[in-house]
Coordinates of C-alpha atoms in Angstrom, one line a residue:
M44 CA 1.3 73.7 -56.7
T45 CA -1.2 73.2 -53.9
D46 CA -4.1 72.5 -55.8
F47 CA -6.0 69.8 -57.8
L48 CA -4.8 69.9 -61.4
P49 CA -7.4 71.2 -63.8
I50 CA -10.2 68.7 -65.2
N51 CA -12.3 71.1 -67.0
K52 CA -11.9 74.2 -69.3
K53 CA -12.8 76.5 -66.5
E54 CA -10.3 75.5 -64.3
M55 CA -7.5 75.4 -67.0
S56 CA -8.5 79.0 -67.7
D57 CA -8.5 80.2 -64.0
R58 CA -4.7 79.2 -64.1
G59 CA -4.2 81.5 -66.6
W60 CA -3.5 78.8 -69.4
N61 CA -4.5 79.3 -73.1
E62 CA -3.9 75.4 -73.7
A63 CA -2.5 72.4 -71.9
D64 CA 0.7 70.6 -72.9
F65 CA -0.8 67.3 -72.0
V66 CA -4.0 66.0 -71.7
Y67 CA -4.3 63.3 -69.4
V68 CA -7.3 60.6 -69.9
T69 CA -8.4 58.1 -67.6
G70 CA -11.4 56.2 -66.9
D71 CA -11.5 56.8 -63.2
S72 CA -12.7 59.7 -61.5
Y73 CA -10.0 61.9 -60.5
V74 CA -8.3 61.4 -57.2
D75 CA -5.2 62.9 -56.4
H76 CA -3.6 60.4 -54.2
P77 CA -0.3 58.5 -54.8
S78 CA -2.2 55.0 -54.8
F79 CA -4.0 56.0 -58.3
G80 CA -1.3 55.6 -61.0
A81 CA -3.1 58.7 -63.0
S82 CA -2.0 60.8 -59.8
I83 CA 1.3 60.3 -59.9
I84 CA 2.0 60.6 -63.6
T85 CA 0.2 63.6 -63.9
R86 CA 2.1 65.0 -61.0
V87 CA 5.5 63.9 -62.3
L88 CA 4.7 65.6 -65.5
E89 CA 3.9 68.5 -63.7
S90 CA 6.9 68.8 -61.7
Q91 CA 8.9 68.9 -64.9
G92 CA 7.4 72.2 -66.1
Y93 CA 4.6 70.9 -68.0
K94 CA 1.0 72.1 -67.9
V95 CA -1.2 69.0 -67.5
A96 CA -5.1 69.1 -67.6
V97 CA -7.0 65.8 -66.4
L98 CA -9.7 64.6 -68.7
S99 CA -11.5 62.2 -66.2
Q100 CA -14.1 59.8 -67.5
P101 CA -15.1 61.7 -70.4
D102 CA -18.6 61.0 -72.5
W103 CA -17.1 58.8 -75.4
K104 CA -20.1 58.9 -77.1
S105 CA -19.4 62.4 -78.4
T106 CA -16.1 64.6 -79.2
A107 CA -17.2 67.4 -76.9
D108 CA -15.4 66.4 -74.0
F109 CA -12.0 65.6 -75.9
V110 CA -12.1 69.1 -77.5
Q111 CA -12.9 70.7 -74.4
F112 CA -9.2 71.8 -73.5
G113 CA -8.5 72.3 -77.4
R114 CA -5.5 70.8 -79.1
P115 CA -2.8 70.0 -76.2
R116 CA 1.0 71.1 -77.3
L117 CA 2.4 68.2 -76.9
G118 CA 0.0 65.0 -76.8
F119 CA -2.4 63.0 -75.0
F120 CA -1.7 60.2 -72.0
V121 CA -4.4 57.9 -71.8
T122 CA -5.2 55.4 -69.5
S123 CA -8.3 53.2 -68.6
G124 CA -7.7 53.8 -64.6
N125 CA -6.2 51.9 -61.7
I126 CA -7.8 48.5 -63.0
D127 CA -8.5 46.9 -66.5
S128 CA -11.9 48.5 -67.7
M129 CA -13.4 45.0 -68.2
V130 CA -12.5 43.8 -64.7
A131 CA -14.1 47.0 -63.4
H132 CA -17.4 46.5 -65.3
Y133 CA -17.4 42.5 -65.2
T134 CA -17.3 39.7 -62.3
A135 CA -15.5 36.7 -62.9
A136 CA -19.0 35.2 -63.9
K137 CA -18.9 37.9 -66.8
R138 CA -21.7 39.5 -64.8
L139 CA -22.3 43.4 -64.9
R140 CA -21.3 44.8 -61.7
R141 CA -23.9 47.1 -59.9
D142 CA -21.2 49.4 -58.7
D143 CA -17.8 51.0 -59.6
A144 CA -15.5 52.0 -56.7
Y145 CA -13.3 54.2 -58.7
T146 CA -16.4 56.4 -60.0
A147 CA -17.7 59.3 -58.0
G148 CA -21.2 58.0 -56.2
G149 CA -20.0 54.4 -56.9
K150 CA -22.2 54.9 -60.4
A151 CA -21.4 51.8 -63.0
G152 CA -20.9 52.4 -66.8
K153 CA -18.9 55.6 -66.5
R154 CA -16.2 54.5 -68.6
P155 CA -16.8 52.0 -71.8
D156 CA -15.2 48.3 -72.3
R157 CA -11.9 48.3 -73.3
A158 CA -11.6 52.2 -72.6
V159 CA -8.1 52.7 -73.8
I160 CA -9.1 51.5 -76.9
V161 CA -12.0 53.5 -77.3
Y162 CA -10.7 56.8 -76.0
S163 CA -7.4 56.3 -78.0
N164 CA -9.5 56.1 -81.5
L165 CA -11.4 58.9 -80.4
I166 CA -8.7 61.0 -80.1
K167 CA -6.7 60.0 -83.4
R168 CA -10.2 60.7 -85.3
I169 CA -10.4 64.2 -83.8
Y170 CA -6.4 65.0 -84.0
P171 CA -5.0 62.5 -86.6
D172 CA -1.3 63.4 -85.9
I173 CA -1.1 64.2 -82.6
P174 CA 0.9 62.0 -80.3
V175 CA -1.1 59.4 -78.2
I176 CA 0.4 57.6 -75.3
I177 CA -1.6 54.7 -73.8
G178 CA -0.1 53.3 -70.4
G179 CA -1.5 51.8 -67.1
L180 CA -2.5 48.4 -66.3
E181 CA -5.2 47.5 -68.9
A182 CA -2.5 48.7 -71.8
S183 CA 0.4 47.3 -69.9
L184 CA -1.0 43.6 -69.7
R185 CA -2.3 43.9 -73.1
R186 CA 0.9 44.7 -74.9
F187 CA 1.2 41.5 -76.9
A188 CA -1.3 39.2 -78.5
H189 CA -3.3 37.9 -75.7
Y190 CA -6.4 35.9 -74.4
D191 CA -9.5 38.0 -73.7
Y192 CA -11.6 36.1 -71.1
W193 CA -14.6 38.4 -71.9
D194 CA -14.4 37.8 -76.0
D195 CA -13.1 34.2 -75.3
K196 CA -10.8 34.7 -77.9
V197 CA -7.0 35.9 -78.6
R198 CA -6.9 39.7 -79.1
P199 CA -3.9 41.7 -81.2
S200 CA -1.9 43.7 -79.4
I201 CA -3.7 47.0 -77.6
L202 CA -1.6 48.9 -79.7
M203 CA -3.0 47.4 -83.0
D204 CA -6.5 48.2 -81.7
S205 CA -6.1 51.6 -80.2
K206 CA -3.9 53.1 -82.9
A207 CA -1.7 55.0 -80.1
D208 CA 1.8 55.5 -81.2
L209 CA 3.6 54.4 -77.9
L210 CA 2.9 51.9 -75.2
T211 CA 4.3 52.6 -71.8
F212 CA 4.4 49.3 -69.5
G213 CA 5.5 48.9 -66.0
M214 CA 5.1 51.9 -63.4
G215 CA 5.9 54.4 -66.1
E216 CA 7.5 57.5 -64.5
K217 CA 11.0 57.3 -66.4
Q218 CA 9.3 56.7 -69.6
T219 CA 6.8 59.7 -69.2
I220 CA 9.8 62.1 -68.4
E221 CA 11.6 61.0 -71.1
I222 CA 8.7 61.0 -73.7
A223 CA 7.7 64.1 -72.9
E224 CA 11.1 66.0 -72.9
R225 CA 12.0 64.4 -76.2
L226 CA 8.5 65.8 -77.7
A227 CA 9.2 69.1 -76.1
N228 CA 12.3 68.9 -77.9
G229 CA 10.5 68.9 -81.0
E230 CA 11.2 65.2 -82.1
N231 CA 8.7 63.1 -84.0
I232 CA 7.3 60.4 -81.6
C233 CA 7.2 57.8 -84.6
D234 CA 11.1 58.2 -83.9
M235 CA 11.1 57.2 -80.3
R236 CA 12.2 53.5 -80.5
D237 CA 15.0 53.3 -78.1
I238 CA 13.2 54.2 -74.8
K239 CA 13.2 51.7 -72.4
G240 CA 10.0 50.3 -70.9
T241 CA 7.9 51.1 -74.1
C242 CA 6.4 49.1 -76.7
Y243 CA 5.8 50.4 -80.4
V244 CA 4.6 49.3 -83.9
C245 CA 6.7 49.2 -87.3
P246 CA 6.7 47.8 -90.7
T247 CA 8.1 43.9 -90.6
V248 CA 11.1 45.6 -92.4
E249 CA 12.0 47.9 -89.9
T250 CA 12.2 45.4 -87.2
P251 CA 15.1 45.5 -84.7
Y252 CA 17.8 42.7 -85.4
D253 CA 18.4 42.2 -81.6
G254 CA 16.3 40.4 -79.2
V255 CA 14.1 37.7 -79.3
E256 CA 10.8 37.0 -81.7
C257 CA 8.0 35.2 -79.8
P258 CA 5.2 33.3 -82.2
S259 CA 3.5 35.8 -84.2
Y260 CA -0.5 36.8 -83.6
D261 CA -1.7 34.6 -86.5
N262 CA 0.1 31.6 -84.6
V263 CA -0.8 32.0 -81.3
V264 CA -4.6 32.6 -82.5
K265 CA -4.5 29.1 -84.7
N266 CA -2.0 27.2 -82.3
K267 CA -2.4 27.1 -78.4
V268 CA 1.0 25.2 -78.1
E269 CA 2.3 28.5 -79.8
Y270 CA 0.5 30.7 -77.7
A271 CA 2.2 29.0 -74.2
K272 CA 5.6 29.2 -75.8
S273 CA 4.8 33.0 -76.5
C274 CA 3.8 33.5 -72.9
R275 CA 7.0 32.2 -71.5
I276 CA 9.3 34.4 -73.4
Q277 CA 7.2 37.3 -72.8
Q278 CA 7.2 36.5 -69.0
D279 CA 11.1 35.5 -68.8
E280 CA 12.1 38.9 -70.4
Q281 CA 10.5 41.1 -67.8
D282 CA 13.8 41.7 -66.3
H283 CA 15.8 45.2 -66.4
I284 CA 19.0 43.5 -66.1
R285 CA 19.0 40.3 -68.3
G286 CA 15.7 41.0 -70.5
R287 CA 15.7 41.4 -73.9
V288 CA 13.8 43.2 -76.6
I289 CA 10.9 41.2 -77.8
K290 CA 9.0 41.1 -80.9
Q291 CA 5.7 39.6 -82.0
K292 CA 4.5 40.0 -85.9
H293 CA 0.8 40.9 -86.5
G294 CA 0.4 40.6 -90.4
K295 CA 2.7 43.1 -92.2
W296 CA 3.6 44.9 -88.7
M297 CA 5.6 44.0 -85.8
V298 CA 4.9 44.9 -82.2
V299 CA 8.2 45.6 -80.7
Q300 CA 8.8 45.8 -76.8
N301 CA 11.5 47.4 -75.8
K302 CA 13.8 46.1 -72.7
P303 CA 12.2 47.1 -69.4
M304 CA 12.8 50.2 -67.7
P305 CA 15.5 50.0 -64.4
P306 CA 12.8 50.3 -61.3
L307 CA 13.1 53.6 -59.6
T308 CA 16.0 54.0 -57.2
Q309 CA 15.3 54.8 -53.7
K310 CA 15.8 58.4 -54.2
E311 CA 13.8 58.7 -56.9
L312 CA 10.7 56.7 -55.1
D313 CA 11.1 59.2 -52.2
W314 CA 10.7 62.1 -54.6
V315 CA 7.6 60.5 -56.6
Y316 CA 6.2 60.1 -53.1
S317 CA 7.0 63.8 -51.8
L318 CA 4.8 65.4 -54.7
P319 CA 2.2 67.7 -53.8
Y320 CA -0.8 65.1 -53.9
M321 CA -4.1 66.4 -52.6
R322 CA -4.7 63.0 -51.2
T323 CA -8.3 63.0 -51.8
Y324 CA -10.7 63.2 -55.1
H325 CA -11.6 66.1 -56.7
P326 CA -14.2 68.3 -54.9
S327 CA -16.7 68.4 -57.3
Y328 CA -17.4 64.5 -56.6
E329 CA -18.6 65.4 -53.0
K330 CA -22.1 66.2 -53.9
L331 CA -22.2 62.5 -55.6
G332 CA -21.1 60.9 -52.5
G333 CA -17.3 61.1 -53.1
V334 CA -15.0 58.0 -54.6
S335 CA -14.9 55.1 -52.2
G336 CA -12.0 53.7 -53.7
I337 CA -10.0 56.0 -51.6
K338 CA -11.4 54.8 -48.2
E339 CA -8.9 51.9 -48.0
V340 CA -5.7 54.1 -49.6
E341 CA -6.4 57.4 -48.0
F342 CA -4.4 56.7 -44.7
S343 CA -2.1 54.3 -45.9
I344 CA 1.5 54.5 -46.9
T345 CA 3.3 52.7 -49.6
H346 CA 6.8 51.7 -49.1
N347 CA 7.8 49.2 -51.6
R348 CA 7.4 48.2 -55.4
G349 CA 7.8 45.0 -57.3
C350 CA 7.3 41.7 -55.8
F351 CA 9.7 38.3 -56.0
G352 CA 6.7 36.2 -54.7
A353 CA 5.4 36.3 -58.5
C354 CA 2.4 34.3 -57.9
N355 CA 1.1 33.0 -61.4
F356 CA -2.4 34.4 -61.1
C357 CA -1.1 37.8 -60.2
S358 CA -0.4 40.6 -62.7
I359 CA 2.4 42.2 -60.8
A360 CA 5.2 40.2 -62.1
F361 CA 4.5 41.4 -65.4
H362 CA 3.6 45.0 -64.9
Q363 CA 5.8 46.4 -62.0
G364 CA 8.4 43.6 -62.2
R365 CA 9.9 41.1 -59.3
Y366 CA 12.8 43.4 -58.5
V367 CA 11.5 45.1 -55.1
T368 CA 12.8 48.5 -54.3
A369 CA 11.8 50.6 -51.1
R370 CA 11.4 54.2 -49.9
S371 CA 13.7 55.5 -47.5
K372 CA 12.7 55.5 -43.5
N373 CA 12.8 59.3 -43.9
S374 CA 10.5 59.2 -46.7
I375 CA 7.8 57.4 -45.0
I376 CA 7.8 59.2 -41.7
A377 CA 7.6 62.2 -43.7
E378 CA 4.6 61.1 -45.1
A379 CA 2.9 59.7 -41.9
K380 CA 3.4 63.4 -40.5
K381 CA 1.4 64.6 -43.5
L382 CA -1.6 62.0 -42.6
V383 CA -1.5 63.4 -39.3
N384 CA -1.8 67.2 -39.8
M385 CA -4.9 65.8 -42.4
P386 CA -8.5 67.3 -40.8
N387 CA -10.0 63.9 -40.9
F388 CA -7.2 61.6 -39.6
K389 CA -8.4 59.6 -36.7
G390 CA -5.1 58.6 -35.6
Y391 CA -4.8 54.9 -37.8
I392 CA -2.7 54.3 -40.3
H393 CA -4.6 51.8 -42.1
D394 CA -1.5 49.8 -44.2
V395 CA 2.1 50.5 -44.6
G396 CA 2.5 48.0 -47.5
G397 CA 2.7 47.4 -51.3
P398 CA 2.4 44.5 -53.2
T399 CA 3.7 42.4 -50.5
A400 CA 3.8 44.5 -47.1
N401 CA 7.3 42.6 -45.7
F402 CA 9.3 42.9 -48.6
R403 CA 11.9 45.7 -48.4
K404 CA 15.1 44.5 -50.5
P405 CA 15.6 41.9 -53.7
S406 CA 15.5 38.4 -52.3
C407 CA 18.8 37.6 -53.0
T408 CA 22.4 39.8 -53.5
L409 CA 22.9 38.0 -56.8
Q410 CA 19.7 39.9 -58.3
E411 CA 21.9 43.1 -58.4
T412 CA 24.0 41.9 -61.4
N413 CA 22.4 39.1 -62.6
G414 CA 18.8 39.8 -62.5
L415 CA 16.1 37.2 -61.3
C416 CA 16.2 34.2 -62.2
K417 CA 14.9 32.9 -65.6
G418 CA 11.9 30.0 -64.8
K419 CA 12.0 30.1 -61.3
K420 CA 10.7 31.4 -58.3
C421 CA 12.5 32.8 -54.8
L422 CA 9.7 31.5 -52.7
A423 CA 7.8 28.6 -54.2
P424 CA 7.1 25.6 -54.2
T425 CA 9.8 26.0 -51.5
P426 CA 12.5 29.2 -50.4
C427 CA 15.3 29.1 -52.5
R428 CA 18.6 28.4 -50.8
N429 CA 20.0 31.8 -51.5
L430 CA 17.2 33.5 -50.2
T431 CA 18.0 36.6 -47.9
V432 CA 15.4 37.3 -45.3
D433 CA 15.4 40.5 -42.8
H434 CA 12.6 42.2 -41.5
S435 CA 15.0 44.3 -39.4
E436 CA 14.8 47.6 -41.5
Y437 CA 10.9 47.1 -41.9
L438 CA 10.5 46.6 -38.1
D439 CA 12.5 49.8 -37.3
I440 CA 10.4 52.0 -39.5
L441 CA 7.0 50.6 -38.0
R442 CA 8.4 51.0 -34.4
C443 CA 9.3 54.9 -35.4
L444 CA 5.7 55.3 -36.6
R445 CA 4.2 54.2 -33.7
K446 CA 6.0 56.7 -31.9
I447 CA 4.7 59.8 -33.6
D448 CA 2.4 61.9 -31.8
G449 CA -1.3 61.8 -33.3
I450 CA -0.9 57.9 -34.4
K451 CA -2.7 55.7 -32.3
K452 CA -2.2 52.5 -34.6
V453 CA -0.7 51.3 -37.4
F454 CA -1.8 48.4 -39.2
I455 CA -0.6 46.2 -42.2
R456 CA -3.5 45.2 -44.5
S457 CA -1.9 44.7 -47.8
G458 CA -0.8 41.4 -47.4
I459 CA 2.0 39.4 -45.4
R460 CA 4.1 36.7 -47.3
Y461 CA 4.0 34.3 -44.3
D462 CA 6.4 31.9 -46.2
Y463 CA 8.8 34.5 -46.1
L464 CA 8.3 35.5 -42.6
L465 CA 8.8 32.1 -41.4
E466 CA 12.3 31.9 -42.9
D467 CA 13.3 35.0 -40.5
K468 CA 15.3 33.5 -37.7
D469 CA 14.8 36.4 -35.6
D470 CA 11.0 36.6 -34.6
A471 CA 10.8 40.1 -33.2
F472 CA 8.9 41.2 -36.6
F473 CA 6.4 38.2 -36.1
K474 CA 5.9 39.1 -32.5
E475 CA 5.3 42.9 -32.8
L476 CA 3.1 42.2 -36.1
V477 CA 0.8 40.1 -34.1
E478 CA 1.2 42.9 -30.8
H479 CA 0.6 46.0 -32.6
H480 CA -0.1 45.9 -36.3
V481 CA -3.0 43.6 -36.7
S482 CA -6.7 45.4 -36.7
G483 CA -8.6 42.0 -34.8
Q484 CA -7.7 39.9 -37.8
L485 CA -4.4 39.4 -40.6
K486 CA -5.4 38.2 -44.0
V487 CA -3.3 35.9 -45.5
A488 CA -3.1 34.0 -48.7
P489 CA -2.5 30.2 -49.2
E490 CA -5.2 29.9 -51.7
H491 CA -5.4 26.2 -51.5
C492 CA -4.4 23.1 -49.9
S493 CA -3.5 20.9 -52.8
A494 CA 0.2 20.4 -53.9
A495 CA -0.9 20.0 -57.1
V496 CA -2.4 23.0 -57.3
L497 CA -0.5 25.1 -55.4
E498 CA 2.6 24.2 -57.6
K499 CA 0.2 25.7 -60.8
M500 CA -0.5 28.9 -58.7
G501 CA 3.3 29.4 -57.8
K502 CA 2.4 29.5 -54.4
P503 CA 4.1 27.7 -51.6
Y504 CA 2.7 24.2 -49.9
I505 CA 0.3 24.3 -47.4
E506 CA 2.6 23.0 -44.9
A507 CA 4.1 26.7 -44.8
Y508 CA 0.8 28.2 -44.0
I509 CA -0.1 25.6 -41.2
R510 CA 3.4 26.6 -39.5
F511 CA 2.8 30.2 -39.6
S512 CA -1.1 29.9 -38.3
K513 CA 0.6 27.8 -35.1
R514 CA 3.2 30.2 -34.4
Y515 CA 0.4 33.2 -35.1
F516 CA -1.8 31.7 -32.5
Q517 CA 0.7 31.0 -30.1
Y518 CA 2.2 34.4 -30.1
T519 CA -1.6 36.0 -29.9
G520 CA -2.1 33.9 -26.5
Q521 CA 1.0 35.4 -25.4
I522 CA -0.6 38.8 -25.4
H523 CA -3.7 37.6 -24.2
K524 CA -5.7 39.0 -27.4
E525 CA -8.2 37.3 -29.3
Q526 CA -7.3 37.8 -32.9
Y527 CA -8.0 36.1 -35.9
L528 CA -6.6 34.6 -39.5
V529 CA -8.6 35.1 -42.1
P530 CA -7.3 32.9 -45.4
Y531 CA -7.8 34.0 -49.1
L532 CA -9.0 31.0 -51.1
M533 CA -9.2 30.6 -54.7
S534 CA -11.7 28.3 -56.7
S535 CA -11.3 26.7 -60.2
H536 CA -7.3 27.8 -60.4
P537 CA -6.1 25.8 -63.6
G538 CA -5.0 22.5 -62.2
S539 CA -7.9 22.0 -59.6
T540 CA -9.9 19.3 -60.2
L541 CA -13.1 18.4 -58.1
D542 CA -11.0 16.3 -56.1
D543 CA -8.9 19.0 -55.3
A544 CA -11.7 21.0 -54.3
I545 CA -12.9 18.6 -52.1
E546 CA -9.4 17.9 -50.3
L547 CA -9.8 21.7 -49.4
A548 CA -13.1 21.4 -48.1
L549 CA -11.7 18.7 -46.0
F550 CA -9.1 20.7 -44.9
L551 CA -11.0 23.6 -44.1
K552 CA -13.6 21.3 -42.3
K553 CA -10.5 19.7 -40.3
N554 CA -9.2 23.2 -39.3
H555 CA -12.5 24.8 -38.4
I556 CA -12.0 27.5 -41.3
R557 CA -15.4 28.6 -42.5
P558 CA -14.4 31.3 -45.1
E559 CA -17.2 34.2 -45.8
Q560 CA -15.9 34.7 -49.3
V561 CA -14.5 33.0 -52.0
Q562 CA -12.7 34.1 -54.9
D563 CA -13.4 32.4 -58.5
F564 CA -10.3 32.3 -60.3
Y565 CA -10.4 35.3 -62.8
P566 CA -8.5 35.1 -66.0
T567 CA -7.0 38.5 -66.6
P568 CA -4.6 39.3 -69.3
G569 CA -0.9 38.6 -68.7
T570 CA -0.5 36.2 -66.4
I571 CA 0.7 32.6 -66.3
S572 CA -2.5 31.3 -64.9
T573 CA -4.6 32.6 -67.6
C574 CA -2.3 31.2 -70.2
M575 CA -2.9 27.7 -68.7
F576 CA -6.7 28.8 -68.4
Y577 CA -6.6 29.1 -72.3
T578 CA -4.5 26.7 -73.5
G579 CA -4.5 24.2 -71.0
L580 CA -1.0 23.8 -70.8
D581 CA 1.5 24.8 -67.9
P582 CA 4.0 27.2 -70.5
Y583 CA 7.2 26.0 -68.4
T584 CA 6.4 22.2 -68.5
M585 CA 4.3 22.2 -71.7
K586 CA 2.3 19.4 -70.0
E587 CA -1.2 19.3 -70.0
V588 CA -3.5 21.2 -67.0
Y589 CA -6.9 20.4 -65.8
V590 CA -9.4 23.6 -66.4
A591 CA -12.9 23.9 -65.0
K592 CA -14.1 26.4 -67.7
T593 CA -18.0 26.0 -67.7
E594 CA -19.9 28.0 -65.3
H595 CA -21.3 24.8 -63.6
D596 CA -18.4 23.4 -63.1
K597 CA -16.9 26.6 -61.5
A598 CA -19.8 26.6 -59.3
L599 CA -19.4 22.9 -57.8
Q600 CA -15.5 23.7 -56.8
R601 CA -16.6 27.1 -55.1
A602 CA -19.7 25.4 -53.3
L603 CA -17.3 22.8 -51.8
L604 CA -15.3 25.7 -50.5
Q605 CA -18.7 26.8 -48.3
Y606 CA -20.0 23.4 -48.0
F607 CA -21.5 24.2 -44.5
N608 CA -23.9 26.8 -46.4
P609 CA -27.4 25.3 -46.8
A610 CA -28.0 27.5 -50.0
N611 CA -24.9 25.2 -51.5
H612 CA -26.1 21.8 -50.3
R613 CA -27.5 20.8 -54.0
L614 CA -24.4 21.7 -55.8
V615 CA -21.9 20.3 -53.0
E616 CA -23.9 16.8 -53.2
E617 CA -23.7 16.9 -56.7
A618 CA -19.8 17.1 -56.6
L619 CA -19.6 14.6 -54.3
K620 CA -21.5 12.1 -56.1
K621 CA -19.8 13.2 -59.2
A622 CA -16.0 12.4 -58.0
K623 CA -17.8 9.2 -56.5
R624 CA -17.1 10.3 -52.8
F625 CA -20.4 8.9 -51.4
D626 CA -18.3 8.6 -48.0
L627 CA -18.7 12.3 -47.3
I628 CA -22.7 12.1 -47.4
G629 CA -24.1 11.3 -44.3
Y630 CA -24.1 11.3 -40.6
D631 CA -20.5 10.9 -39.6
R632 CA -18.2 13.5 -38.3
K633 CA -15.9 13.4 -41.4
C634 CA -18.7 14.2 -43.6
L635 CA -19.2 17.2 -45.5
I636 CA -22.9 17.1 -45.8
R637 CA -26.2 15.0 -44.7
P638 CA -28.1 13.6 -47.3
S639 CA -30.8 15.5 -49.2
K640 CA -34.7 15.0 -48.3
D641 CA -37.0 13.3 -50.6
A642 CA -40.3 14.6 -51.9
S643 CA -41.7 13.6 -48.7
G644 CA -39.6 15.8 -46.6
K645 CA -37.7 12.8 -45.1
R646 CA -34.2 12.1 -45.7
K647 CA -33.0 9.7 -48.5
P648 CA -31.5 6.4 -47.8
D649 CA -28.1 7.4 -46.0
L650 CA -25.5 7.0 -48.8
Y651 CA -22.9 6.7 -45.9
Y652 CA -24.5 3.0 -45.5
S653 CA -25.0 2.3 -49.0
K654 CA -23.8 -0.5 -51.1
K655 CA -22.1 1.5 -53.5
Y656 CA -20.3 3.4 -50.5
N657 CA -19.4 0.2 -48.7
N658 CA -17.8 -1.3 -52.1
N659 CA -15.8 2.3 -52.6
R660 CA -14.4 2.0 -48.9
K661 CA -13.3 -1.6 -49.4
S662 CA -11.6 -0.7 -52.8
R663 CA -9.6 2.0 -51.1
K664 CA -8.4 0.0 -48.1
R665 CA -7.0 -2.4 -50.6

């Protein structure tokens, strides 16, 4: 096919279809690009010979949109879209967002809160006996009982609330093909309890014997220690080689997660990315101004999946998995040539990346047979001694892309794991990254500088960032370019105290870093960090973790990271006084801020010279 899939009754009829085999419901506007999960799954279904209609951002306040295609022959697939609908709607401060990058025209409010639940329940009311399969990030990360930041409580598995028949977690291509084939062969979806990468609900008396059972929904609601235990079990079993079946009781029902589906092989990945994507949004959105979410990815190439970095606040490990797979060089080159032939291509490939751009292979050979180590990280807090580091294949691909006629520049924007890069004894990739693949500034993610906080984040110690930055500017200087390094920073992550935030502010001042933006920690479902936020416990040590939970406490930490902004003066002063760091309020070069002015407009007595400060200074010297 060389056209978009039908998004309404007329487009379906124009294809000569009397009915669709599947209706795919999504909370996003329809963008047919392989950076959008909905596009991949619908094209995969189409490639298997199924007639697929896309129901994009339906009006959930009536049934009209849900019946426009008629009853599909085999069933409905449902997703909230590329991101969780609650994250799409609300900031980390729980304030409504003013726009939506995944909606035509940027208009907010085109999908409901908890879109998967709303869509699935509505379909079940209209067609009670039709198969409904939920998937995508929202369903995947909420497959067990989970803390919900917006309700500030533990909610049951999304399977219970949505009334869906089956849930696919992870990237979903293989599960989707198997489900569709078995439905087409007449099998009842209620009997599909053996598909890897899926979850289902059954009466407790039908619970499978194998696997591991984590604390029940009732227990994790009542007891935070039980919640932390549940989180660790769920995280530890997300490995396609050694992962086991996981069970969690919800009253008289059992939520069962089958073993994870093995990731796509290189040949399978190449096939998925060769499908006939239109690589843009549906033309009906043109009059609304298009879909802005396509801008960053329209001329980008995904070359890998999975991330063994596995930061605790990131959902990738629980969704895509830690095992890294990659596309072939020929597949990537073929996609680049498609971009060159697009009418609005200006010669710039914006990214050749993925979850982490410079990962091409598993982090060690042991993973091939044993899976990834349980409860350990490959890079944090320091690199594993078994780590295999090799950028040669990635570098070869980038060199070939640079030589293609019509390509002026190839950038890398999706994130470089600098601690991994530092372990490479061959600095060829590092030098060529700086010379050819940085668009003025390179963004990396140290996130913090406090060792205690970085350990809770699952990130490397700050010394790795310092080493990286020195070499980055060294290589930049050698080619006589003016390029910058932009660090991503996070405030209020579990484990970060006010003292830790002050330590970070001092680090920024010392290194002349003035971040324009700071990300406040956002407790999204399915991450280790969110477990720590809710329980106040590290699920891997069961030790208590400090958590800044109130909006004001978060504001104090966030303000410290931008202490230089006059608008933050009051908050920074309050934070420093609260932490008894009077030595950082004054006129000395080491101070973060000057004293406040009194009502007459004069500076208040300099706290730097106050008796209180001098006493504190003496005690610190002792």
